[in-house]
CSV table of C-alpha atoms in Angstrom, one decimal:
chain,number,residue,atom,x,y,z
A,1,MET,CA,-7.1,-15.0,-19.3
A,2,ALA,CA,-5.6,-17.8,-21.8
A,3,GLY,CA,-3.7,-20.1,-19.4
A,4,ALA,CA,-4.9,-18.7,-16.3
A,5,TYR,CA,-3.7,-21.1,-13.1
A,6,GLY,CA,-6.2,-19.5,-10.8
A,7,TRP,CA,-9.3,-19.2,-13.1
A,8,THR,CA,-9.3,-22.5,-14.7
A,9,THR,CA,-11.9,-25.4,-13.6
A,10,ALA,CA,-8.9,-27.2,-11.9
A,11,PRO,CA,-6.7,-24.4,-10.6
A,12,ASP,CA,-3.8,-25.1,-8.2
A,13,ALA,CA,-4.9,-23.9,-4.8
A,14,ASP,CA,-1.1,-23.1,-3.9
A,15,ALA,CA,-0.2,-20.8,-7.3
A,16,CYS,CA,-1.0,-17.0,-6.7
A,17,ARG,CA,-4.2,-16.1,-9.0
A,18,VAL,CA,-2.3,-12.9,-10.2
A,19,CYS,CA,1.7,-14.2,-11.2
A,20,GLY,CA,1.3,-18.0,-10.7
A,21,TRP,CA,4.1,-18.1,-8.1
A,22,ASP,CA,3.5,-21.1,-6.0
A,23,LEU,CA,2.7,-19.7,-2.6
A,24,GLY,CA,3.7,-23.0,-0.7
A,25,GLU,CA,0.2,-23.0,1.1
A,26,PRO,CA,-3.3,-22.5,-0.6
A,27,GLY,CA,-4.3,-18.2,-1.3
A,28,TRP,CA,-7.7,-19.8,-1.5
A,29,THR,CA,-9.6,-22.7,0.3
A,30,GLN,CA,-13.6,-22.0,0.4
A,31,GLU,CA,-12.5,-18.3,1.4
A,32,PRO,CA,-9.6,-16.3,0.7
A,33,GLN,CA,-6.7,-16.7,2.9
A,34,TYR,CA,-5.3,-13.4,2.6
A,35,VAL,CA,-1.6,-14.7,1.9
A,36,ILE,CA,0.9,-12.7,0.2
A,37,CYS,CA,2.5,-13.6,-2.8
A,38,PRO,CA,6.2,-13.1,-2.5
A,39,CYS,CA,7.0,-12.7,-6.1
A,40,CYS,CA,4.5,-9.8,-7.0
A,41,GLY,CA,3.1,-8.9,-3.5
A,42,ALA,CA,-0.7,-9.6,-4.5
A,43,GLU,CA,-2.6,-10.4,-1.6
A,44,ALA,CA,-5.3,-13.4,-2.0
A,45,GLY,CA,-8.6,-12.2,-1.2
A,46,VAL,CA,-8.0,-8.4,-1.9
A,47,ASP,CA,-6.1,-8.3,-5.3
A,48,ASP,CA,-7.3,-11.5,-6.8
A,49,LEU,CA,-11.2,-11.4,-6.4
A,50,ASP,CA,-11.8,-11.9,-9.6
A,51,GLU,CA,-10.2,-12.2,-13.3
A,52,ARG,CA,-10.2,-8.7,-14.1
A,53,MET,CA,-8.6,-7.5,-10.8
A,54,ALA,CA,-6.0,-10.1,-10.9
A,55,ARG,CA,-5.5,-9.0,-14.7
A,56,ALA,CA,-5.0,-5.6,-13.7
A,57,TYR,CA,-2.7,-6.3,-10.6
A,58,LEU,CA,-0.4,-8.3,-13.3
A,59,ILE,CA,-0.1,-5.5,-15.7
A,60,ARG,CA,0.8,-2.9,-13.1
A,61,TRP,CA,3.2,-5.4,-11.6
A,62,ILE,CA,5.1,-6.0,-15.0
A,63,ALA,CA,4.6,-2.0,-15.9
A,64,GLY,CA,6.7,-1.5,-12.6
A,65,GLY,CA,9.6,-3.7,-13.5
A,66,GLY,CA,8.2,-7.0,-12.2
A,67,ARG,CA,10.2,-6.4,-9.2
A,68,TRP,CA,10.2,-9.1,-6.2
A,69,PHE,CA,7.8,-8.2,-3.4
A,70,ALA,CA,10.3,-10.3,-0.9
A,71,ALA,CA,13.4,-9.7,-2.3
A,72,ALA,CA,15.4,-12.0,0.0
A,73,GLU,CA,13.0,-14.8,-1.4
A,74,ARG,CA,14.0,-14.6,-5.0
A,75,PRO,CA,15.2,-17.5,-6.6
A,76,ALA,CA,18.8,-16.8,-7.8
A,77,ARG,CA,18.7,-16.8,-11.7
A,78,TRP,CA,15.1,-16.1,-11.5
A,79,SER,CA,13.6,-14.2,-14.8
A,80,LEU,CA,10.3,-12.5,-15.2
A,81,THR,CA,9.9,-13.6,-18.7
A,82,SER,CA,11.0,-17.3,-18.1
A,83,HIS,CA,8.4,-17.3,-14.9
A,84,LEU,CA,5.4,-15.9,-17.1
A,85,SER,CA,6.5,-18.4,-20.0
A,86,ARG,CA,6.8,-21.1,-17.4
A,87,VAL,CA,3.1,-20.6,-15.8
A,88,GLY,CA,1.3,-20.0,-19.0
A,89,LEU,CA,0.9,-16.2,-18.9
A,90,SER,CA,1.3,-13.6,-21.6
A,91,VAL,CA,0.6,-9.9,-21.7
A,92,SER,CA,0.5,-7.4,-24.8
A,93,ARG,CA,1.8,-4.0,-25.4
A,94,ALA,CA,-1.8,-2.9,-25.9
A,95,GLU,CA,-2.6,-3.7,-22.2
A,96,PHE,CA,0.0,-1.5,-20.7
A,97,PRO,CA,-1.1,2.1,-19.4
A,98,ARG,CA,0.2,4.7,-22.0
A,99,SER,CA,2.5,7.0,-20.3
């Protein structure tokens, strides 16, 4: 995953390993903390055990419209495209499941 916030040599412990959102607390320390991301809904230690799982969750979330899991916490003027760009993520159309 190019530019992957959670899978680099110096990851941000507070960043969701799926979408890069700032969780406000570590999703992982030595062990997963089972924090649920308010942005994508991924649970640390369940949906992000490895890079492949995190990528698959990200693609499913985007394919489903990238809706906020905790809608009340969604910042005003938040944009999925802007968010993904800011955290350094990109997804190609070829990665999406065919319907």
